[in-house]
CSV table of C-alpha atoms and ligand atoms in Angstrom, one decimal:
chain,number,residue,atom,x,y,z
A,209,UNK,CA,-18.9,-4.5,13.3
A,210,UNK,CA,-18.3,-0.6,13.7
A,211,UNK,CA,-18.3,-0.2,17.3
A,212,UNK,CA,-16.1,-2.4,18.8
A,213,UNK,CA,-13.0,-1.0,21.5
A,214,UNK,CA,-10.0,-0.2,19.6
A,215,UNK,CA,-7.0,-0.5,21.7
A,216,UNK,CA,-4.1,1.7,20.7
A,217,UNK,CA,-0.7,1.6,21.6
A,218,UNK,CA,2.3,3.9,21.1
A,219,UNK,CA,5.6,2.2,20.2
A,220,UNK,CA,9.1,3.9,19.5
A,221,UNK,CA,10.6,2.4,16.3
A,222,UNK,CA,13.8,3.0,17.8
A,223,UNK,CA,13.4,1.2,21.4
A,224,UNK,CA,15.6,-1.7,22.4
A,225,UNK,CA,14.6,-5.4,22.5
A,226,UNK,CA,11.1,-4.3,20.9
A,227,UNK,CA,9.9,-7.9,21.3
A,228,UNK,CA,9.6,-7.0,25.0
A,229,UNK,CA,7.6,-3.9,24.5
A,230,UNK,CA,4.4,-4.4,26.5
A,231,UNK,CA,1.9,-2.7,23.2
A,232,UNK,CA,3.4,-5.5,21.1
A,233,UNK,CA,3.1,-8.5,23.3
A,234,UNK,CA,-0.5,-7.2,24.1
A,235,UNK,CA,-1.4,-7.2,20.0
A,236,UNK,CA,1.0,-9.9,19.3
A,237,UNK,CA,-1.4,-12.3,22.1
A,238,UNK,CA,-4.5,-11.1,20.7
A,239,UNK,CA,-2.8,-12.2,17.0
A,240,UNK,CA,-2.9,-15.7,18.2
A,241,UNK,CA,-6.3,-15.3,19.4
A,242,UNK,CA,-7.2,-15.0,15.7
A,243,UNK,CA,-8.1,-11.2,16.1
A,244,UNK,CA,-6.6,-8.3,13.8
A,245,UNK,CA,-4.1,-5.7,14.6
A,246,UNK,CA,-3.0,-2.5,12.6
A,247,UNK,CA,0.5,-1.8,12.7
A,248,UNK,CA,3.5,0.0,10.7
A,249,UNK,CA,5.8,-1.2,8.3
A,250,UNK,CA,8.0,0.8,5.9
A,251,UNK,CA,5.5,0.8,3.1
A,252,UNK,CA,1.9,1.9,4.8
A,253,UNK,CA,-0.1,0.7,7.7
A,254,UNK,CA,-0.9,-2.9,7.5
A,255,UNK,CA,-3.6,-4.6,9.2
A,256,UNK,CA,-2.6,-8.0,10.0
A,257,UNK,CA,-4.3,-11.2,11.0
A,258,UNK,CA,-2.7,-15.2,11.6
A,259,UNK,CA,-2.4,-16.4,8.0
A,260,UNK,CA,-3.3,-19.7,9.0
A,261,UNK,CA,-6.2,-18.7,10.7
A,262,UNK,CA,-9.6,-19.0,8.3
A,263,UNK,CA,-11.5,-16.7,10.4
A,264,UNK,CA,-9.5,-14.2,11.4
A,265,UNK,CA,-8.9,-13.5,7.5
A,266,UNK,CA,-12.2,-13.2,7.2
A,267,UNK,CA,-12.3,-10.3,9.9
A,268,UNK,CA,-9.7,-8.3,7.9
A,269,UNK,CA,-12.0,-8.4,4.7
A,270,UNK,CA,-15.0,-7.3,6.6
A,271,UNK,CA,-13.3,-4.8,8.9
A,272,UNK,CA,-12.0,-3.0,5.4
A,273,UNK,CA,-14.5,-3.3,3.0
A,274,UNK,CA,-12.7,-5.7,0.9
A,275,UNK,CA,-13.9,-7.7,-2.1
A,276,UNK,CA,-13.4,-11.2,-1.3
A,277,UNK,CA,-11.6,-11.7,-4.3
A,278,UNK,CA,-8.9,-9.2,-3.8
A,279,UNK,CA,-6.0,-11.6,-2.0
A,280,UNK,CA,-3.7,-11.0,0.6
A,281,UNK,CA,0.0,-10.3,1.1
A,282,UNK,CA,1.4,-12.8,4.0
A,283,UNK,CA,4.3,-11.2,5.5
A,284,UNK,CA,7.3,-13.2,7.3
A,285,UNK,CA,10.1,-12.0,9.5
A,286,UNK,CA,12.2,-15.3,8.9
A,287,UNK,CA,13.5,-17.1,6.1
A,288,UNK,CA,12.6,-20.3,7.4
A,289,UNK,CA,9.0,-19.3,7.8
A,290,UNK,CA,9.0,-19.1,3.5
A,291,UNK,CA,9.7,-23.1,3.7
A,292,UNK,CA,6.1,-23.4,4.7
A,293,UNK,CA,4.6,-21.4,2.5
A,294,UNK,CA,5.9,-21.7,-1.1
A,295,UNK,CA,6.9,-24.3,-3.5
A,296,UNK,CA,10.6,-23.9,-3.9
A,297,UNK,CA,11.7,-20.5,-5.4
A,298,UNK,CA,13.3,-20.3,-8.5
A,299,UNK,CA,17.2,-19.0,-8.7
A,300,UNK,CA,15.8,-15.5,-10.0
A,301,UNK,CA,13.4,-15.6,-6.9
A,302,UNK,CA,16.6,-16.4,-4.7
A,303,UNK,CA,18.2,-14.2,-5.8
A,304,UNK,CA,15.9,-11.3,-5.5
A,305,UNK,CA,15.4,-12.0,-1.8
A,306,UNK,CA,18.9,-12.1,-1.6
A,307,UNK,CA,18.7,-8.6,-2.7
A,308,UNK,CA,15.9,-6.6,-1.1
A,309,UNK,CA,14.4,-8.7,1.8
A,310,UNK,CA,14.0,-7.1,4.8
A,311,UNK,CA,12.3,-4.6,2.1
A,312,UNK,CA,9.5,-3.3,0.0
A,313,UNK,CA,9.2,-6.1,-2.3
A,314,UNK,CA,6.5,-8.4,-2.5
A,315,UNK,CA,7.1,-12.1,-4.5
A,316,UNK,CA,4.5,-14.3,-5.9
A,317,UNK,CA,5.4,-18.2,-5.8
A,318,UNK,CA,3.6,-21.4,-6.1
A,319,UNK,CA,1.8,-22.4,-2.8
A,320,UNK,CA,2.1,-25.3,-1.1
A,321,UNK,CA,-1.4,-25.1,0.4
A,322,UNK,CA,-0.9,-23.8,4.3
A,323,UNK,CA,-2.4,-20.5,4.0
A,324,UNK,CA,-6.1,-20.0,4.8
A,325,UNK,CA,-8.0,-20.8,1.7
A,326,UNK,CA,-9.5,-16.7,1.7
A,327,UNK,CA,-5.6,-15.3,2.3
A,328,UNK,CA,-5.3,-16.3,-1.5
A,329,UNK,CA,-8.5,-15.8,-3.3
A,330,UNK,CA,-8.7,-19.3,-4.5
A,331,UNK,CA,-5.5,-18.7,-6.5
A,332,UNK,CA,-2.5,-21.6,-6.6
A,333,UNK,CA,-0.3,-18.7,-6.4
A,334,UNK,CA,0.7,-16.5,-2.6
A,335,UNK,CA,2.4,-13.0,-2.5
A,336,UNK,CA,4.5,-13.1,0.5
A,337,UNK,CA,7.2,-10.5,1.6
A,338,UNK,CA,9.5,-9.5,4.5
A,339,UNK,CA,9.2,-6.0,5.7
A,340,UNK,CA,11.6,-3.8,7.1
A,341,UNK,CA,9.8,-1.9,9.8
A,342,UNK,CA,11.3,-3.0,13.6
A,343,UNK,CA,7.9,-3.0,14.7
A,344,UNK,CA,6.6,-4.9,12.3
A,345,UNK,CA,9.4,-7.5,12.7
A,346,UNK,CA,9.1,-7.4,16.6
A,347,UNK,CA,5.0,-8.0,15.9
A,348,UNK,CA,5.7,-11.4,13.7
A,349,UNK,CA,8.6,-12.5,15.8
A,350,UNK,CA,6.4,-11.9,19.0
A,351,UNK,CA,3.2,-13.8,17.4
A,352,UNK,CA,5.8,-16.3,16.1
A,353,UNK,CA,3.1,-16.7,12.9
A,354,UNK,CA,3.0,-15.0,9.3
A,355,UNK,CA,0.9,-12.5,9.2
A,356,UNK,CA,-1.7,-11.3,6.2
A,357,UNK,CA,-2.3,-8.0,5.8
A,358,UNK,CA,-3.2,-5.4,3.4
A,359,UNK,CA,-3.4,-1.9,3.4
A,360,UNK,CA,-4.9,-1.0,6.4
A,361,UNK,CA,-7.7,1.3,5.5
A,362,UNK,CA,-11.1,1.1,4.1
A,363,UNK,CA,-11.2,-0.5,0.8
A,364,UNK,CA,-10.6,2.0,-2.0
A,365,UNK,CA,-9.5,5.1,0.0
A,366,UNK,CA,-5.6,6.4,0.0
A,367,UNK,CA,-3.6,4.0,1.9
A,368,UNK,CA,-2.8,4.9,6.1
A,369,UNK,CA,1.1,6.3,6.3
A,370,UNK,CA,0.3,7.9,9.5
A,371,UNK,CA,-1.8,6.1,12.4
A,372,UNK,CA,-3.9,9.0,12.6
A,373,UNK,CA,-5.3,7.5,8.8
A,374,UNK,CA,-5.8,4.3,10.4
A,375,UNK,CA,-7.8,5.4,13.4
A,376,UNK,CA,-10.0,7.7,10.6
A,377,UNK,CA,-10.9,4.6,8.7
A,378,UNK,CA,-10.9,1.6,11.3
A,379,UNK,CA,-11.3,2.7,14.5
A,380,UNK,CA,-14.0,0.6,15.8
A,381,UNK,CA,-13.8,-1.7,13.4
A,382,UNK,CA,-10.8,-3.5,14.5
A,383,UNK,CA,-9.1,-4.3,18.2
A,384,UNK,CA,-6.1,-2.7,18.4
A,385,UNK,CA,-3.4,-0.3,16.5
A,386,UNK,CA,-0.3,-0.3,17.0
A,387,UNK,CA,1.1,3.5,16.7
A,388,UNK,CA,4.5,3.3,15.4
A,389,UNK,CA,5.0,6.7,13.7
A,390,UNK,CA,5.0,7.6,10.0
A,391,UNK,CA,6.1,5.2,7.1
A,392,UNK,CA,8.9,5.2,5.2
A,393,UNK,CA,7.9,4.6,1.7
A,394,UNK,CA,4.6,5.6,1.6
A,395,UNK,CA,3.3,3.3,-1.2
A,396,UNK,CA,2.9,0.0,-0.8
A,397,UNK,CA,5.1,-3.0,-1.9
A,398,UNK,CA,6.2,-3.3,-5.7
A,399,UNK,CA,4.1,-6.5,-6.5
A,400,UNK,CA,6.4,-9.5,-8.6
A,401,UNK,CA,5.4,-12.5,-10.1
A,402,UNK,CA,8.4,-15.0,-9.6
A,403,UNK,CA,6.7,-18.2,-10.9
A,404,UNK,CA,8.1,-18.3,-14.2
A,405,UNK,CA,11.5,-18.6,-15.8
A,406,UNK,CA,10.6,-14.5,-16.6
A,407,UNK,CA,9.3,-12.2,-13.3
A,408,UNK,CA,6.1,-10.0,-14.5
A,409,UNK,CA,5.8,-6.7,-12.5
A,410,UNK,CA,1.9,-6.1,-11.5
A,411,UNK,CA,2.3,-3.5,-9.0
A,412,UNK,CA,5.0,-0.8,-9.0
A,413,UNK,CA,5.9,-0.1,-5.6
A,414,UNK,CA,9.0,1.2,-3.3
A,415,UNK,CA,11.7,-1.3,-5.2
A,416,UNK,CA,12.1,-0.2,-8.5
A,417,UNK,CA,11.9,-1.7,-12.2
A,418,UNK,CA,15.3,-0.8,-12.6
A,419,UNK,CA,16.5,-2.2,-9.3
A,420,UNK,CA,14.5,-5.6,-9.8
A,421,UNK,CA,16.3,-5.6,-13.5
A,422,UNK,CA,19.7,-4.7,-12.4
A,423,UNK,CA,19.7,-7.9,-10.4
A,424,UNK,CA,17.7,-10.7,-12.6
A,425,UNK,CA,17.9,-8.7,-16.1
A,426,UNK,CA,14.9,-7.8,-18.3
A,427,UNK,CA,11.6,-8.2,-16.3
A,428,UNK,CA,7.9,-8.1,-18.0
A,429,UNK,CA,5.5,-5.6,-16.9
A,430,UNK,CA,1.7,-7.2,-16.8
A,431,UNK,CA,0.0,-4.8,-19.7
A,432,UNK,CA,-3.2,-4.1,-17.7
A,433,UNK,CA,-0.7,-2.0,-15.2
A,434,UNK,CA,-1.6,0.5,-18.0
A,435,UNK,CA,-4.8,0.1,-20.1
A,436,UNK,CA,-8.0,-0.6,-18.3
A,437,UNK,CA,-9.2,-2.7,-21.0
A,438,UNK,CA,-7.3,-5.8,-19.7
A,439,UNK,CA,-8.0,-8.2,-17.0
A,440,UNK,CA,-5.5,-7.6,-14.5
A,441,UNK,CA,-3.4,-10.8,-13.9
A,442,UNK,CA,-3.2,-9.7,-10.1
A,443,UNK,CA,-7.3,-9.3,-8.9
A,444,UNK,CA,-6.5,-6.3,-6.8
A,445,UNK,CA,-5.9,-4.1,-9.3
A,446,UNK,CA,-8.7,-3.8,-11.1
A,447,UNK,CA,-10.2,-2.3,-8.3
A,448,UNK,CA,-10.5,1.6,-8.1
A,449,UNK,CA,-7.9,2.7,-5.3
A,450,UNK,CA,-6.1,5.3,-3.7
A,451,UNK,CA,-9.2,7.6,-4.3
A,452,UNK,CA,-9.8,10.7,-2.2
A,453,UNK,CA,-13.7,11.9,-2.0
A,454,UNK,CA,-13.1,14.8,-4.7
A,455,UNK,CA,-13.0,14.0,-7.8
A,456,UNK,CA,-9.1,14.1,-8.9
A,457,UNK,CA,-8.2,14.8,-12.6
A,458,UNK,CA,-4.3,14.2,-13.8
A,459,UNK,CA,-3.3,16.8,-15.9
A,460,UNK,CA,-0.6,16.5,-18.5
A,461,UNK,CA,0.8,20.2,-18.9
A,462,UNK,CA,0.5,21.7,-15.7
A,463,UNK,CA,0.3,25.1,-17.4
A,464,UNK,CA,-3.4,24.6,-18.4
A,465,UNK,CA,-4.0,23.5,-14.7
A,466,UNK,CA,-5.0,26.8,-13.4
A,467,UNK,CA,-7.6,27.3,-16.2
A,468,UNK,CA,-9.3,24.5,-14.9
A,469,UNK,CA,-9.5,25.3,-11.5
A,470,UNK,CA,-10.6,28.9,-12.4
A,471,UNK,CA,-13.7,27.4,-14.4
A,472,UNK,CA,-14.8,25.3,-12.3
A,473,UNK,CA,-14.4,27.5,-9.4
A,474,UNK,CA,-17.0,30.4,-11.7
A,475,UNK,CA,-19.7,26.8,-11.3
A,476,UNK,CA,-19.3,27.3,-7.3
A,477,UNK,CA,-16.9,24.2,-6.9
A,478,UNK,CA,-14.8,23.6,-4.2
A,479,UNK,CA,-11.0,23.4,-6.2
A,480,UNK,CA,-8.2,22.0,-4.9
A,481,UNK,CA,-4.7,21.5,-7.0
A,482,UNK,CA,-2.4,19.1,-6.0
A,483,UNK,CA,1.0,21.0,-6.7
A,484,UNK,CA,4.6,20.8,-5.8
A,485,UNK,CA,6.8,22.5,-3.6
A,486,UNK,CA,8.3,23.6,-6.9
A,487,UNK,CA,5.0,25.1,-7.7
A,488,UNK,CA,2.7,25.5,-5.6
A,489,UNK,CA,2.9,29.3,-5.4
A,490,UNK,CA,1.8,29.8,-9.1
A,491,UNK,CA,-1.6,28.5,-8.0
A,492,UNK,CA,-4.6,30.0,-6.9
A,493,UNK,CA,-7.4,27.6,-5.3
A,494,UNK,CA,-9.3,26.9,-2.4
A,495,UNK,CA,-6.7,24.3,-1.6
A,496,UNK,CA,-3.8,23.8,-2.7
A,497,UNK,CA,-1.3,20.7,-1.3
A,498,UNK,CA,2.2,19.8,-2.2
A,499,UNK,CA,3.0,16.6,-2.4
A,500,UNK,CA,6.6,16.9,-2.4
A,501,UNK,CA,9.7,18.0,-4.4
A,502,UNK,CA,9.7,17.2,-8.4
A,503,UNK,CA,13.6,17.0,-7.3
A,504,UNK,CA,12.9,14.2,-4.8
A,505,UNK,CA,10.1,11.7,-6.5
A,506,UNK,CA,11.1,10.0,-2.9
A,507,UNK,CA,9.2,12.8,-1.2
A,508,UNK,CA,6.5,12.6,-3.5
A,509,UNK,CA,5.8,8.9,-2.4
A,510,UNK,CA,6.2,9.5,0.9
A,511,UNK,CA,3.7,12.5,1.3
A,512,UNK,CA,1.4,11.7,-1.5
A,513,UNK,CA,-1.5,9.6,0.3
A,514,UNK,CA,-1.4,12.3,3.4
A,515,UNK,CA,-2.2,14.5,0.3
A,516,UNK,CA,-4.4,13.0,-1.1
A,517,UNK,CA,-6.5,12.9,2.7
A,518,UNK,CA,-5.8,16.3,3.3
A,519,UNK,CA,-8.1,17.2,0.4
A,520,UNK,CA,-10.9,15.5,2.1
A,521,UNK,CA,-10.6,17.0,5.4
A,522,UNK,CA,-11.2,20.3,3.6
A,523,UNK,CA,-14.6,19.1,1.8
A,524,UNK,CA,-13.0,19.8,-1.5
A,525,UNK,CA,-15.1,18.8,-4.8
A,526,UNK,CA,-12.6,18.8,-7.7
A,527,UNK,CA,-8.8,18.5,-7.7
A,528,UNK,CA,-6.3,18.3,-10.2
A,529,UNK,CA,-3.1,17.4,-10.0
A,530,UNK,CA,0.4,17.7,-11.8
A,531,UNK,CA,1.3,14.5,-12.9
A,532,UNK,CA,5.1,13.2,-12.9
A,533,UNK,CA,8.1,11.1,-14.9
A,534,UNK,CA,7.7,7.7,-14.6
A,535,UNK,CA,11.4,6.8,-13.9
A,536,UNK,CA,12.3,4.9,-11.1
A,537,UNK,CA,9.7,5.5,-7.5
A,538,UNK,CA,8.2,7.6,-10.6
A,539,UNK,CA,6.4,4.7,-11.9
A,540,UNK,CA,4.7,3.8,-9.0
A,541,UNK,CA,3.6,7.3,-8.3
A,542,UNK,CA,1.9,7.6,-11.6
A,543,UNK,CA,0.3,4.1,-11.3
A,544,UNK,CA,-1.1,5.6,-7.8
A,545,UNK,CA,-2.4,8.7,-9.3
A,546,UNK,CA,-3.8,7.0,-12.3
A,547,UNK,CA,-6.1,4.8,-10.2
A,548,UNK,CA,-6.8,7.8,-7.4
A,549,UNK,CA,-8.3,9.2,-10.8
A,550,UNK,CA,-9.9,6.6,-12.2
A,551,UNK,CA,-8.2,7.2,-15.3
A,552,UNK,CA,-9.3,10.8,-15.6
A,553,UNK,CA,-6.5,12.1,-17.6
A,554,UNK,CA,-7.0,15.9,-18.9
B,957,LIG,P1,-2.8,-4.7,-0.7
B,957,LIG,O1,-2.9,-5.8,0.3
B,957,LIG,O2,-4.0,-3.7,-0.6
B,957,LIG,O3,-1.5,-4.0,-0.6
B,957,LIG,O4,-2.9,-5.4,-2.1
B,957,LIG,C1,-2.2,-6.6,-2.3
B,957,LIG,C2,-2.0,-6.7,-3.8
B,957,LIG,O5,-1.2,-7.9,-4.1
B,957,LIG,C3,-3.2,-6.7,-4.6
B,957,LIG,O6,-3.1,-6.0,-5.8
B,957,LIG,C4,-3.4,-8.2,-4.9
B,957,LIG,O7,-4.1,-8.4,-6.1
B,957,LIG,C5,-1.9,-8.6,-5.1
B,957,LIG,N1,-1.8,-10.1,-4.8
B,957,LIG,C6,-1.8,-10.7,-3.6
B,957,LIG,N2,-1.7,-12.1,-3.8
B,957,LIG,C7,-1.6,-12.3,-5.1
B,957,LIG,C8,-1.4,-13.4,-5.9
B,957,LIG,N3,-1.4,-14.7,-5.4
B,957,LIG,N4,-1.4,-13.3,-7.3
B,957,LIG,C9,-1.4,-12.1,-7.8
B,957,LIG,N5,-1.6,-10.9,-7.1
B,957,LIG,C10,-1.6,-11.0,-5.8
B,958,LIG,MG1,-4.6,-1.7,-0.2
């Protein structure tokens, strides 16, 4: 399954009437063909294939690696197209659409049983969300079907923000990719559970705690989103993720970061420190990456899978990184870090 043709086509975000484009009508075809595509959304690269469609699901979880239990995210451009899908969402559901669809916000609702049986792990439940990516609404609108599709890279590595990732990991693997530029967010979708009269957060993503609780009040955060001693309530994360070939160590007081790297470099290592552009010139490594600006968390989420990659371009062995506030994106960029590093914590 590695040595397929990959088309690839280049698309400008910004055209006109994308639904015309030529790349997207050539993916969106093969789409109904039951084949899977890679393409952009605001989050990270997803890599989509007809919800509907039993065995072209089962292409996406053998063309990434993907435990079988691990569902999928099915992603609509249209209202309407939720009808289909879900059992009727509650008012705090509606309301949260209302809010941030087109957007970085994933739901989880009863199903009503249309989805391929593997799109959903077995679960009653589906995650569906709208994203806000033209290409990625020119790609549904043009396959007229909703589209399930994770992260598209191999299962556990950083997520794809640039199509260059994409092509790294899956090239060969899957039939086309769409090249739409970089994301926007650069972590994935927050992940909320709608089904009950209170929403539980199990993924903190690009729309905020905050923002979720300034629309529907208080929300509950699933307690295995911070000890690994829990059983996850959503099956994908109790998976290691994110994870870069080195081994990455989070590091509470960043002052004691450089004494680390300095032993470990006397052993013959290969150190790396994953810094910011605050302080990245107090370091000295073999590598050292900045991930952003400590004054902009927004830049930290956006650059801090490229990062993370960058590191293993260069071979590096160890790396340890500053870690952050978990306030607003700030959650999610710790939750990120804290499963790159497989709980490492120093
Ligand atoms: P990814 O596709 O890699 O962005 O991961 C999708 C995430 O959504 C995983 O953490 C899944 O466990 C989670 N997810 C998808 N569907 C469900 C569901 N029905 N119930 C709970 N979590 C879900
Ligand atoms: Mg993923």
């Amino acid at each position: 399954m590695n040595n397929q043709q990959t088309f690839h086509w280049t698309v400008d975000k910004n055209e006109e009437n994308l639904k015309e484009n030529q790349g997207i009508i050539e993916a969106a075809h093969l789409l109904q063909q039951g084949e899977v595509i890679a393409f952009p959304t605001e989050t990270v690269y997803g890599l989509g294939a007809n919800a509907l469609d039993e065995a072209a699901i089962a292409k996406i979880f053998i063309a990434k690696g993907r435990p079988n239990d691990n569902p999928l995210i099915v992603h609509i451009a249209r209202r309407e197209q939720l009808n289909d899908l879900v059992q009727e969402p509650s008012e705090k559901a509606r309301a949260l659409i209302e809010s941030f669809w087109p957007g970085p916000l994933t739901l989880i609702f009863k199903q009503t049983g249309s989805v391929a049986k593997n799109v959903t792990a077995g679960l009653d439940t589906v995650a569906v969300r709208m994203p806000d990516h033209p290409v990625a609404e020119a790609l549904l609108l043009a396959s007229d079907l909703p589209l399930a599709a994770p992260s598209a890279n191999l299962s556990g590595k950083p997520s794809p923000t640039a199509a260059e990732h994409v092509w790294t990991d899956l090239q060969g693997r899957v039939v086309g990719i769409i090249d739409g530029g970089s994301t926007g967010v650069g972590l994935e979708s927050t992940v909320l559970d709608v089904t009950g009269e209170i929403p539980i957060l199990f993924r903190p993503g690009g729309i905020t705690k905050e923002a979720i609780e300034s629309v529907v009040g208080p929300i509950q955060v699933d307690p295995a989103l911070k000890k690994d001693d829990q059983a996850p309530r959503s099956p994908g994360m109790k998976y290691t993720h994110y994870a870069p070939q080195g081994d990455l160590f989070l590091v509470s007081e960043k002052e004691e970061i450089q004494g680390y790297v300095d032993k470990w470099r006397l052993q013959g290592k290969m150190v790396g420190v994953l810094a910011t552009e605050e302080s990245k010139s107090n370091y000295e490594a073999d590598v050292i990456i900045s991930c952003g600006s400590r004054a902009n968390l927004a830049s930290v989420a956006n650059q801090l899978y490229d990062a993370l990659r960058a590191f293993d371009k260069k071979g590096v062995e160890l790396i340890f990184a500053e870690i952050f506030s978990e306030e607003g994106i700030g959650l999610a960029i710790m939750n990120r870090l804290e499963k790159a590093s497989a709980g490492r914590i120093l």
